Each structure stands twice: as structure tokens, then as C-alpha cells.
mmCIF file of C-alpha atoms in Angstrom:
data_model
loop_
_atom_site.group_PDB
_atom_site.id
_atom_site.type_symbol
_atom_site.label_atom_id
_atom_site.label_comp_id
_atom_site.label_asym_id
_atom_site.label_seq_id
_atom_site.Cartn_x
_atom_site.Cartn_y
_atom_site.Cartn_z
ATOM 1 C CA MET A 246 44.446 65.933 86.181
ATOM 2 C CA LEU A 247 41.114 67.188 84.841
ATOM 3 C CA VAL A 248 40.993 70.794 83.654
ATOM 4 C CA ASN A 249 37.684 72.658 83.840
ATOM 5 C CA TYR A 250 36.543 75.551 81.654
ATOM 6 C CA SER A 251 33.397 77.643 81.935
ATOM 7 C CA VAL A 252 31.497 78.414 78.725
ATOM 8 C CA SER A 253 28.630 80.836 79.347
ATOM 9 C CA GLY A 254 28.178 79.254 82.761
ATOM 10 C CA LYS A 255 28.493 75.673 81.492
ATOM 11 C CA LYS A 256 31.472 73.683 82.738
ATOM 12 C CA ILE A 257 33.459 71.863 80.045
ATOM 13 C CA VAL A 258 36.109 69.382 81.180
ATOM 14 C CA GLN A 259 39.403 68.711 79.406
ATOM 15 C CA PRO A 260 40.252 65.004 79.872
ATOM 16 C CA PRO A 261 43.706 64.143 81.240
ATOM 17 C CA TYR A 262 46.463 63.874 78.664
ATOM 18 C CA LEU A 263 47.704 60.318 78.080
ATOM 19 C CA LYS A 264 50.792 58.732 79.533
ATOM 20 C CA LYS A 265 52.703 55.613 78.548
ATOM 21 C CA GLY A 266 50.815 52.447 79.446
ATOM 22 C CA ASP A 267 47.324 53.974 79.200
ATOM 23 C CA LYS A 268 44.594 51.947 77.506
ATOM 24 C CA VAL A 269 43.014 53.177 74.263
ATOM 25 C CA ALA A 270 39.828 51.535 72.987
ATOM 26 C CA PHE A 271 39.023 50.974 69.312
ATOM 27 C CA VAL A 272 35.261 50.896 68.723
ATOM 28 C CA SER A 273 33.067 50.887 65.609
ATOM 29 C CA PRO A 274 29.972 53.060 66.160
ATOM 30 C CA ALA A 275 29.091 53.395 62.463
ATOM 31 C CA TYR A 276 30.221 51.466 59.380
ATOM 32 C CA TRP A 277 32.225 48.252 59.498
ATOM 33 C CA LEU A 278 35.972 48.228 58.864
ATOM 34 C CA PRO A 279 38.098 45.138 58.109
ATOM 35 C CA GLY A 280 39.801 43.748 61.188
ATOM 36 C CA GLU A 281 43.272 43.873 59.656
ATOM 37 C CA THR A 282 43.015 47.667 59.293
ATOM 38 C CA ILE A 283 42.017 48.031 62.931
ATOM 39 C CA THR A 284 44.948 45.794 63.905
ATOM 40 C CA GLN A 285 47.373 47.939 61.877
ATOM 41 C CA ALA A 286 46.079 51.087 63.578
ATOM 42 C CA ALA A 287 46.392 49.421 66.975
ATOM 43 C CA GLU A 288 50.048 48.617 66.276
ATOM 44 C CA VAL A 289 50.724 52.287 65.558
ATOM 45 C CA VAL A 290 49.080 53.234 68.851
ATOM 46 C CA ARG A 291 51.070 50.502 70.602
ATOM 47 C CA SER A 292 54.256 52.078 69.210
ATOM 48 C CA TRP A 293 53.249 55.249 71.096
ATOM 49 C CA GLY A 294 53.569 53.289 74.337
ATOM 50 C CA LEU A 295 49.805 52.825 74.749
ATOM 51 C CA GLU A 296 47.794 49.625 75.209
ATOM 52 C CA PRO A 297 45.049 49.080 72.605
ATOM 53 C CA VAL A 298 41.832 47.285 73.573
ATOM 54 C CA PHE A 299 38.887 46.488 71.306
ATOM 55 C CA GLY A 300 35.117 46.614 71.259
ATOM 56 C CA ARG A 301 33.800 43.057 71.154
ATOM 57 C CA HIS A 302 31.464 43.777 68.224
ATOM 58 C CA ASN A 303 34.023 45.388 65.893
ATOM 59 C CA ASP A 304 33.987 42.342 63.599
ATOM 60 C CA ARG A 305 30.193 42.110 63.349
ATOM 61 C CA GLN A 306 28.277 43.198 60.260
ATOM 62 C CA HIS A 307 24.673 44.274 59.963
ATOM 63 C CA ALA A 308 22.680 45.336 56.891
ATOM 64 C CA SER A 309 25.856 44.959 54.792
ATOM 65 C CA ALA A 310 27.232 48.231 56.163
ATOM 66 C CA TYR A 311 27.116 48.679 59.926
ATOM 67 C CA ALA A 312 29.547 47.211 62.459
ATOM 68 C CA GLY A 313 26.757 45.280 64.170
ATOM 69 C CA THR A 314 23.267 46.310 65.176
ATOM 70 C CA ALA A 315 22.624 49.671 66.802
ATOM 71 C CA ASP A 316 22.393 47.971 70.205
ATOM 72 C CA GLN A 317 25.722 46.175 69.686
ATOM 73 C CA ARG A 318 27.487 49.348 68.568
ATOM 74 C CA ALA A 319 26.022 51.281 71.489
ATOM 75 C CA ASP A 320 27.138 48.559 73.915
ATOM 76 C CA ASP A 321 30.735 48.845 72.702
ATOM 77 C CA LEU A 322 30.824 52.623 72.969
ATOM 78 C CA ARG A 323 29.147 52.619 76.390
ATOM 79 C CA TRP A 324 31.665 50.006 77.591
ATOM 80 C CA ALA A 325 34.577 52.166 76.440
ATOM 81 C CA LEU A 326 33.085 55.307 77.972
ATOM 82 C CA GLU A 327 32.378 53.730 81.335
ATOM 83 C CA GLN A 328 35.564 51.672 81.863
ATOM 84 C CA ASP A 329 37.756 53.581 84.312
ATOM 85 C CA ASP A 330 41.036 52.264 82.904
ATOM 86 C CA ILE A 331 40.300 53.296 79.298
ATOM 87 C CA LYS A 332 41.657 56.817 78.784
ATOM 88 C CA ALA A 333 40.844 57.447 75.103
ATOM 89 C CA ILE A 334 38.499 56.069 72.434
ATOM 90 C CA ILE A 335 39.401 55.986 68.741
ATOM 91 C CA CYS A 336 36.555 55.269 66.320
ATOM 92 C CA THR A 337 37.472 52.865 63.525
ATOM 93 C CA ARG A 338 35.583 54.696 60.751
ATOM 94 C CA GLY A 339 32.581 56.879 60.025
ATOM 95 C CA GLY A 340 30.083 56.420 57.197
ATOM 96 C CA TYR A 341 26.675 56.458 58.820
ATOM 97 C CA GLY A 342 25.040 55.066 61.937
ATOM 98 C CA CYS A 343 26.087 57.205 64.903
ATOM 99 C CA ALA A 344 22.673 58.858 65.115
ATOM 100 C CA HIS A 345 21.318 55.404 66.010
ATOM 101 C CA LEU A 346 23.376 55.461 69.208
ATOM 102 C CA LEU A 347 22.404 58.815 70.686
ATOM 103 C CA ASP A 348 19.221 57.769 72.471
ATOM 104 C CA ARG A 349 20.864 54.504 73.548
ATOM 105 C CA ILE A 350 23.686 56.174 75.487
ATOM 106 C CA PRO A 351 22.868 58.715 78.214
ATOM 107 C CA LEU A 352 24.870 61.910 78.229
ATOM 108 C CA SER A 353 26.016 60.948 81.723
ATOM 109 C CA SER A 354 28.120 58.170 80.144
ATOM 110 C CA PHE A 355 30.171 60.845 78.363
ATOM 111 C CA LYS A 356 30.306 63.089 81.427
ATOM 112 C CA ASN A 357 30.969 60.822 84.392
ATOM 113 C CA ASN A 358 34.367 59.493 83.279
ATOM 114 C CA PRO A 359 35.856 62.145 80.938
ATOM 115 C CA LYS A 360 38.148 60.760 78.251
ATOM 116 C CA TRP A 361 39.266 61.671 74.736
ATOM 117 C CA LEU A 362 36.898 60.557 71.965
ATOM 118 C CA VAL A 363 38.390 60.700 68.452
ATOM 119 C CA GLY A 364 36.801 60.535 64.998
ATOM 120 C CA TYR A 365 35.300 62.586 62.161
ATOM 121 C CA GLY A 366 32.602 62.441 59.481
ATOM 122 C CA ASP A 367 29.554 60.707 60.919
ATOM 123 C CA ILE A 368 31.341 60.539 64.293
ATOM 124 C CA THR A 369 30.447 64.260 64.492
ATOM 125 C CA CYS A 370 27.217 63.170 66.203
ATOM 126 C CA LEU A 371 29.150 61.610 69.088
ATOM 127 C CA LEU A 372 31.775 64.356 69.348
ATOM 128 C CA CYS A 373 29.076 67.013 69.647
ATOM 129 C CA ALA A 374 27.192 64.885 72.178
ATOM 130 C CA GLU A 375 30.329 64.648 74.310
ATOM 131 C CA VAL A 376 30.804 68.429 74.199
ATOM 132 C CA ALA A 377 27.123 68.940 75.054
ATOM 133 C CA ALA A 378 27.708 66.647 78.036
ATOM 134 C CA GLY A 379 30.590 68.892 79.087
ATOM 135 C CA VAL A 380 33.691 67.053 77.836
ATOM 136 C CA ILE A 381 36.246 68.086 75.203
ATOM 137 C CA SER A 382 36.666 65.692 72.227
ATOM 138 C CA ILE A 383 38.893 65.448 69.132
ATOM 139 C CA HIS A 384 37.714 65.682 65.524
ATOM 140 C CA GLY A 385 40.613 63.732 64.048
ATOM 141 C CA PRO A 386 42.136 60.588 62.513
ATOM 142 C CA MET A 387 40.422 57.213 62.823
ATOM 143 C CA SER A 388 41.701 53.660 62.395
ATOM 144 C CA MET A 389 41.792 53.776 58.601
ATOM 145 C CA ASP A 390 43.962 56.930 58.784
ATOM 146 C CA ILE A 391 46.168 55.796 61.659
ATOM 147 C CA ALA A 392 46.863 52.455 59.939
ATOM 148 C CA GLU A 393 48.491 54.292 57.010
ATOM 149 C CA ASN A 394 50.490 56.521 59.383
ATOM 150 C CA ASP A 395 51.951 58.540 56.482
ATOM 151 C CA GLY A 396 50.627 62.070 57.004
ATOM 152 C CA ILE A 397 51.053 64.848 59.522
ATOM 153 C CA SER A 398 47.538 64.474 60.946
ATOM 154 C CA VAL A 399 48.364 61.250 62.794
ATOM 155 C CA GLY A 400 51.469 62.828 64.274
ATOM 156 C CA LEU A 401 49.412 65.816 65.415
ATOM 157 C CA LEU A 402 46.865 63.487 67.032
ATOM 158 C CA HIS A 403 49.691 61.806 68.940
ATOM 159 C CA ASP A 404 50.966 65.197 70.074
ATOM 160 C CA ILE A 405 47.552 66.382 71.273
ATOM 161 C CA LEU A 406 46.857 63.185 73.211
ATOM 162 C CA PHE A 407 50.200 63.585 74.998
ATOM 163 C CA GLY A 408 49.766 67.286 75.767
ATOM 164 C CA LYS A 409 51.111 69.311 72.824
ATOM 165 C CA VAL A 410 48.470 71.783 71.637
ATOM 166 C CA PRO A 411 48.729 73.151 68.067
ATOM 167 C CA GLN A 412 48.168 76.702 66.951
ATOM 168 C CA TYR A 413 47.168 76.294 63.296
ATOM 169 C CA VAL A 414 48.293 78.877 60.736
ATOM 170 C CA VAL A 415 46.819 78.396 57.243
ATOM 171 C CA PRO A 416 47.233 80.467 54.057
ATOM 172 C CA ALA A 417 44.643 83.120 53.256
ATOM 173 C CA ASP A 418 41.836 82.305 50.830
ATOM 174 C CA GLN A 419 40.395 85.024 48.592
ATOM 175 C CA ARG A 420 36.878 84.154 49.779
ATOM 176 C CA ASN A 421 37.724 84.701 53.459
ATOM 177 C CA ILE A 422 35.901 87.314 55.522
ATOM 178 C CA PRO A 423 38.443 88.922 57.868
ATOM 179 C CA GLY A 424 37.922 89.437 61.569
ATOM 180 C CA HIS A 425 38.608 88.257 65.112
ATOM 181 C CA ALA A 426 36.404 85.862 67.076
ATOM 182 C CA GLU A 427 36.496 83.904 70.315
ATOM 183 C CA GLY A 428 34.351 80.997 71.429
ATOM 184 C CA VAL A 429 34.119 77.270 71.942
ATOM 185 C CA LEU A 430 34.910 75.150 68.872
ATOM 186 C CA VAL A 431 32.148 72.800 67.689
ATOM 187 C CA GLY A 432 31.075 71.247 64.411
ATOM 188 C CA GLY A 433 32.187 68.646 61.900
ATOM 189 C CA ASN A 434 30.313 67.049 59.024
ATOM 190 C CA LEU A 435 27.428 69.352 58.104
ATOM 191 C CA SER A 436 24.788 66.636 57.578
ATOM 192 C CA SER A 437 25.677 64.985 60.892
ATOM 193 C CA TYR A 438 25.905 68.264 62.803
ATOM 194 C CA SER A 439 22.604 69.579 61.452
ATOM 195 C CA ILE A 440 20.462 66.755 62.821
ATOM 196 C CA LEU A 441 21.540 67.755 66.345
ATOM 197 C CA ALA A 442 20.235 71.334 66.090
ATOM 198 C CA GLY A 443 17.740 72.038 68.833
ATOM 199 C CA THR A 444 18.471 68.794 70.697
ATOM 200 C CA GLU A 445 20.249 68.035 73.965
ATOM 201 C CA TYR A 446 23.157 66.607 71.929
ATOM 202 C CA ASN A 447 24.321 70.007 70.712
ATOM 203 C CA LEU A 448 25.767 72.907 72.684
ATOM 204 C CA ALA A 449 22.731 75.114 73.099
ATOM 205 C CA PRO A 450 22.374 78.469 71.321
ATOM 206 C CA GLY A 451 23.446 81.323 73.559
ATOM 207 C CA HIS A 452 27.026 80.145 73.923
ATOM 208 C CA ASP A 453 29.780 81.911 71.993
ATOM 209 C CA ILE A 454 30.724 79.378 69.308
ATOM 210 C CA ILE A 455 33.266 78.999 66.536
ATOM 211 C CA LEU A 456 31.627 76.595 64.068
ATOM 212 C CA PHE A 457 33.589 74.435 61.629
ATOM 213 C CA ILE A 458 31.900 72.384 58.922
ATOM 214 C CA GLU A 459 32.770 70.144 55.981
ATOM 215 C CA GLU A 460 30.747 67.986 53.602
ATOM 216 C CA VAL A 461 31.196 65.230 51.045
ATOM 217 C CA GLU A 462 29.054 63.746 48.263
ATOM 218 C CA GLU A 463 26.026 65.973 48.798
ATOM 219 C CA ALA A 464 24.026 68.093 46.352
ATOM 220 C CA LEU A 465 24.429 71.846 46.659
ATOM 221 C CA HIS A 466 20.690 72.302 47.205
ATOM 222 C CA HIS A 467 20.909 69.899 50.177
ATOM 223 C CA ILE A 468 23.676 71.992 51.748
ATOM 224 C CA ASP A 469 21.499 75.074 51.190
ATOM 225 C CA ARG A 470 18.560 73.316 52.883
ATOM 226 C CA LEU A 471 20.689 72.425 55.912
ATOM 227 C CA PHE A 472 21.783 76.045 56.321
ATOM 228 C CA TYR A 473 18.190 77.226 56.224
ATOM 229 C CA MET A 474 17.324 74.585 58.822
ATOM 230 C CA LEU A 475 20.126 75.782 61.104
ATOM 231 C CA ARG A 476 19.063 79.398 60.670
ATOM 232 C CA LEU A 477 15.431 78.581 61.492
ATOM 233 C CA GLN A 478 16.584 76.609 64.550
ATOM 234 C CA LYS A 479 18.376 79.789 65.727
ATOM 235 C CA ASN A 480 21.635 77.830 65.626
ATOM 236 C CA PHE A 481 23.594 80.875 64.403
ATOM 237 C CA GLU A 482 22.580 83.187 67.243
ATOM 238 C CA GLY A 483 25.712 82.433 69.249
ATOM 239 C CA ILE A 484 28.142 81.776 66.390
ATOM 240 C CA LYS A 485 31.020 84.260 66.377
ATOM 241 C CA GLY A 486 33.084 82.796 63.529
ATOM 242 C CA VAL A 487 32.942 80.018 60.916
ATOM 243 C CA ILE A 488 35.607 77.696 59.513
ATOM 244 C CA LEU A 489 34.745 76.082 56.167
ATOM 245 C CA GLY A 490 36.677 72.894 55.492
ATOM 246 C CA GLU A 491 36.611 70.598 52.488
ATOM 247 C CA PHE A 492 33.507 70.270 50.313
ATOM 248 C CA ALA A 493 34.384 67.175 48.287
ATOM 249 C CA ALA A 494 32.535 65.481 45.416
ATOM 250 C CA ILE A 495 29.674 67.985 45.657
ATOM 251 C CA LYS A 496 26.900 67.760 43.059
ATOM 252 C CA TYR A 497 26.524 71.258 41.614
ATOM 253 C CA ASP A 498 22.804 71.328 40.885
ATOM 254 C CA LEU A 499 22.635 75.100 41.570
ATOM 255 C CA GLN A 500 24.548 77.789 39.697
ATOM 256 C CA PHE A 501 27.306 78.727 42.131
ATOM 257 C CA ASP A 502 31.026 78.619 41.508
ATOM 258 C CA SER A 503 31.592 76.756 44.770
ATOM 259 C CA ALA A 504 29.833 75.560 47.902
ATOM 260 C CA GLU A 505 31.713 78.270 49.784
ATOM 261 C CA GLN A 506 30.251 80.992 47.567
ATOM 262 C CA MET A 507 26.727 79.856 48.405
ATOM 263 C CA ILE A 508 27.427 79.400 52.130
ATOM 264 C CA ILE A 509 28.965 82.859 52.447
ATOM 265 C CA GLN A 510 25.677 84.300 51.175
ATOM 266 C CA HIS A 511 24.086 82.790 54.284
ATOM 267 C CA LEU A 512 26.832 84.046 56.587
ATOM 268 C CA ARG A 513 27.292 87.668 55.514
ATOM 269 C CA ARG A 514 24.229 88.783 57.506
ATOM 270 C CA TYR A 515 25.980 87.798 60.740
ATOM 271 C CA ASN A 516 29.037 90.048 60.256
ATOM 272 C CA ILE A 517 31.457 87.385 61.506
ATOM 273 C CA PRO A 518 34.877 86.206 60.261
ATOM 274 C CA VAL A 519 34.904 83.243 57.883
ATOM 275 C CA CYS A 520 37.915 81.070 57.035
ATOM 276 C CA CYS A 521 37.625 79.079 53.792
ATOM 277 C CA ASN A 522 39.603 76.064 52.585
ATOM 278 C CA PHE A 523 40.696 74.988 56.062
ATOM 279 C CA PRO A 524 42.282 71.504 55.803
ATOM 280 C CA VAL A 525 39.575 69.424 57.467
ATOM 281 C CA GLY A 526 37.267 67.019 55.663
ATOM 282 C CA SER A 527 37.030 63.637 53.967
ATOM 283 C CA ASN A 528 40.575 63.883 52.548
ATOM 284 C CA SER A 529 42.107 65.628 55.548
ATOM 285 C CA SER A 530 41.808 64.517 59.158
ATOM 286 C CA LEU A 531 43.702 67.435 60.673
ATOM 287 C CA PRO A 532 42.787 67.142 64.370
ATOM 288 C CA LEU A 533 40.595 69.854 65.868
ATOM 289 C CA ILE A 534 39.842 69.948 69.587
ATOM 290 C CA GLU A 535 36.066 70.273 69.996
ATOM 291 C CA GLY A 536 34.788 71.963 73.113
ATOM 292 C CA ALA A 537 38.019 73.918 73.564
ATOM 293 C CA GLN A 538 38.023 77.672 73.950
ATOM 294 C CA VAL A 539 39.578 79.006 70.733
ATOM 295 C CA THR A 540 40.512 82.250 69.039
ATOM 296 C CA LEU A 541 40.071 82.689 65.277
ATOM 297 C CA ASP A 542 41.953 85.478 63.502
ATOM 298 C CA VAL A 543 41.430 85.950 59.764
ATOM 299 C CA ASP A 544 43.304 88.607 57.783
ATOM 300 C CA ALA A 545 44.717 89.219 54.309
ATOM 301 C CA THR A 546 47.702 86.913 54.782
ATOM 302 C CA SER A 547 46.496 83.973 56.869
ATOM 303 C CA ALA A 548 43.968 82.469 59.235
ATOM 304 C CA VAL A 549 45.113 81.483 62.721
ATOM 305 C CA LEU A 550 43.231 79.102 65.015
ATOM 306 C CA THR A 551 44.496 79.125 68.610
ATOM 307 C CA PHE A 552 43.392 76.624 71.267
ATOM 308 C CA ASN A 553 43.321 78.392 74.625
ATOM 309 C CA MET A 554 43.767 75.366 76.855
ATOM 310 C CA GLU A 555 46.230 73.580 79.101
ATOM 311 C CA GLY A 556 49.211 71.988 77.344
ATOM 312 C CA GLU A 557 52.462 72.759 75.549
ATOM 313 C CA GLN A 558 51.647 75.234 72.771
ATOM 314 C CA GLN A 559 53.242 74.732 69.329
ATOM 315 C CA VAL A 560 52.775 76.805 66.181
ATOM 316 C CA THR A 561 51.826 74.555 63.237
ATOM 317 C CA HIS A 562 51.895 75.948 59.703
ATOM 318 C CA ILE A 563 49.493 74.053 57.435
ATOM 319 C CA GLY A 564 49.247 74.032 53.649
ATOM 320 C CA ILE A 565 46.143 74.056 51.483
ATOM 321 C CA LEU A 566 43.685 71.176 51.179
ATOM 322 C CA ASP A 567 45.147 69.559 48.076
ATOM 323 C CA THR A 568 48.553 68.941 49.673
ATOM 324 C CA PRO A 569 49.458 65.237 49.652
ATOM 325 C CA LEU A 570 50.400 65.504 53.334
ATOM 326 C CA PHE A 571 46.733 65.009 54.176
ATOM 327 C CA ARG A 572 45.871 62.247 51.756
#
């Protein structure tokens, strides 16, 4: 059963939860991943009672990095989106390349047959496009994470796909800005999210939004530039709260103690709650449900992220980013 939500007049659909026997497609919209890793991930999904199917270009390579040409990668994703009997799509890995696919796949392909799309990092481009089309997606584990199957994130992905919705409780961070906010959750990798600002592939300003972002292997001045770009694009006009995830392997070419310290300088003008050190990023694939209506509560003891959607609610206490549970 599809569940509809209204966000500032825009309808956002929650895809049906999975049931045993449903088909799940593995596709490679960005960088290439060895076939044996995809096979290992598929066996984990098969153990959940689901039937894995595969994009026919997963084993292709192009320019020594991509899983085939842009047209081949787009064909696989469009096939998975448009096949009625495929109920979820798990991306094999991120890297770079999803931006190539956006003008090759109409938003109607995401909208007309709503299904769960799962990934993170560069897959942010596709997750945000699906939300802009009016369908909830999952920022969460991909094939390389599922194949290892040794952390709590994969178990949480399983639970979400089958109808158990987490309420995340994380320890307080001294850099947090306390407060209460409500809105629709969007975001992901900052570099990937930023290129969508002002386009049809991002939920337009004017909606109440809770934004989450993370970044890896970027210079601090580049992160600063992206925030100025988002501000100039009026992207923060509807943002009611911000979740800062992992900022890993950052090049500190500006004199700040942390990326968070610099980012909070941008955010203080908006008088909104900010949660720092949330366990999402390149070393943590904690699943977040994009497009869902959420509540963010930040106080002196913790930050709580609640997904206000259909499903069995379960409180999930999460440790800090450097816990080995997420590695």
C-alpha cells in the first residue's frame, strides 16, 4: 500500500514496505565495483527472503572508473525504476558519476512506479531527485557495506525495508545548537547535494526542510564555497534544522578547529537547531529516510531524530562516529 504525505502542498509518496519474495535490483550508477562484492551483497539480501536481480551493465568499465558509459548506467537505473516487479533498488557503490544520469532519466521514472532507492555519497544526486519527484528514498548501505554485513547499519536497512522505522537517539555534542524543528529530511554528501541547488532535482526552497550533510576528502575552503553557493541560491530559506554528519579526511587549508566550527558560523544567522557528529558519512552508512517528515530535537543531553511515517516505531540509541559498529 502506498502512503501519501503532503509537504507544503507537494505530495510525497512512501513506497510499499517489502515482503518475502520481492525483487531487489542491484545497479551501478557511478563507480565500478567488483562482481564478487555485488554477489556477496546479493546473498545477504537473498537471506532476507528477497530475490536479487542485476543491472546488465554492472560488470562494464569506462574511463577506468565508471560502471559503463553514462548511457549504460542510465539504462540500468531506468530499467530498475520502471520494472513493475522490482520493489527496491540498491546501488552498488558511489564515487562519482550520478550527475551524468540526471538529464538522461526523467523525473517521471522515479514517480510513476514508487520504490525504495538506497545509497549514499554520490548517490545523493539520485536520492534527492527521487524526493523532488515525490518519492521517499533511503540514504543507506550499498553493496560494499551489505557484503560485509558486520555492522548495525545493514540490520537497520533490513528493518526499514520491512516496515520498522527507527527513532535515532545520539549523544550530545558540545558544538550543538539546541532547539526543536520539523520538516522533510533531505541531503547527503555536500558536494553532490550542492550541484542540485536551484534545479528541478532538489526539493524547492519554500518547503520546511531538515538538512543533513557530510563530506569526505575535500578542502575546507571548498566546503566554505559550497555553503556560500547554497546561501546565494536561497537554499536555506526553508531549512528549519541541520544535521552535520562525518567530515572525513578534510584538508584544513583554513584556520578552523573543525569543519563544524566553520559551518556553524554560516548557520548561526538562521537561528535553527544544529546536531553535530551524527553518525552518517563515508565511514558510517546509518540509514536515513529521505523525503520523510521528521522531527529534530537537540538539547544538552542528546539529539533525537524521529521519522513521522507509517511503520512500526523503534527507539534506536546510537553511539558516536568513531564506534567500530559503523566501520
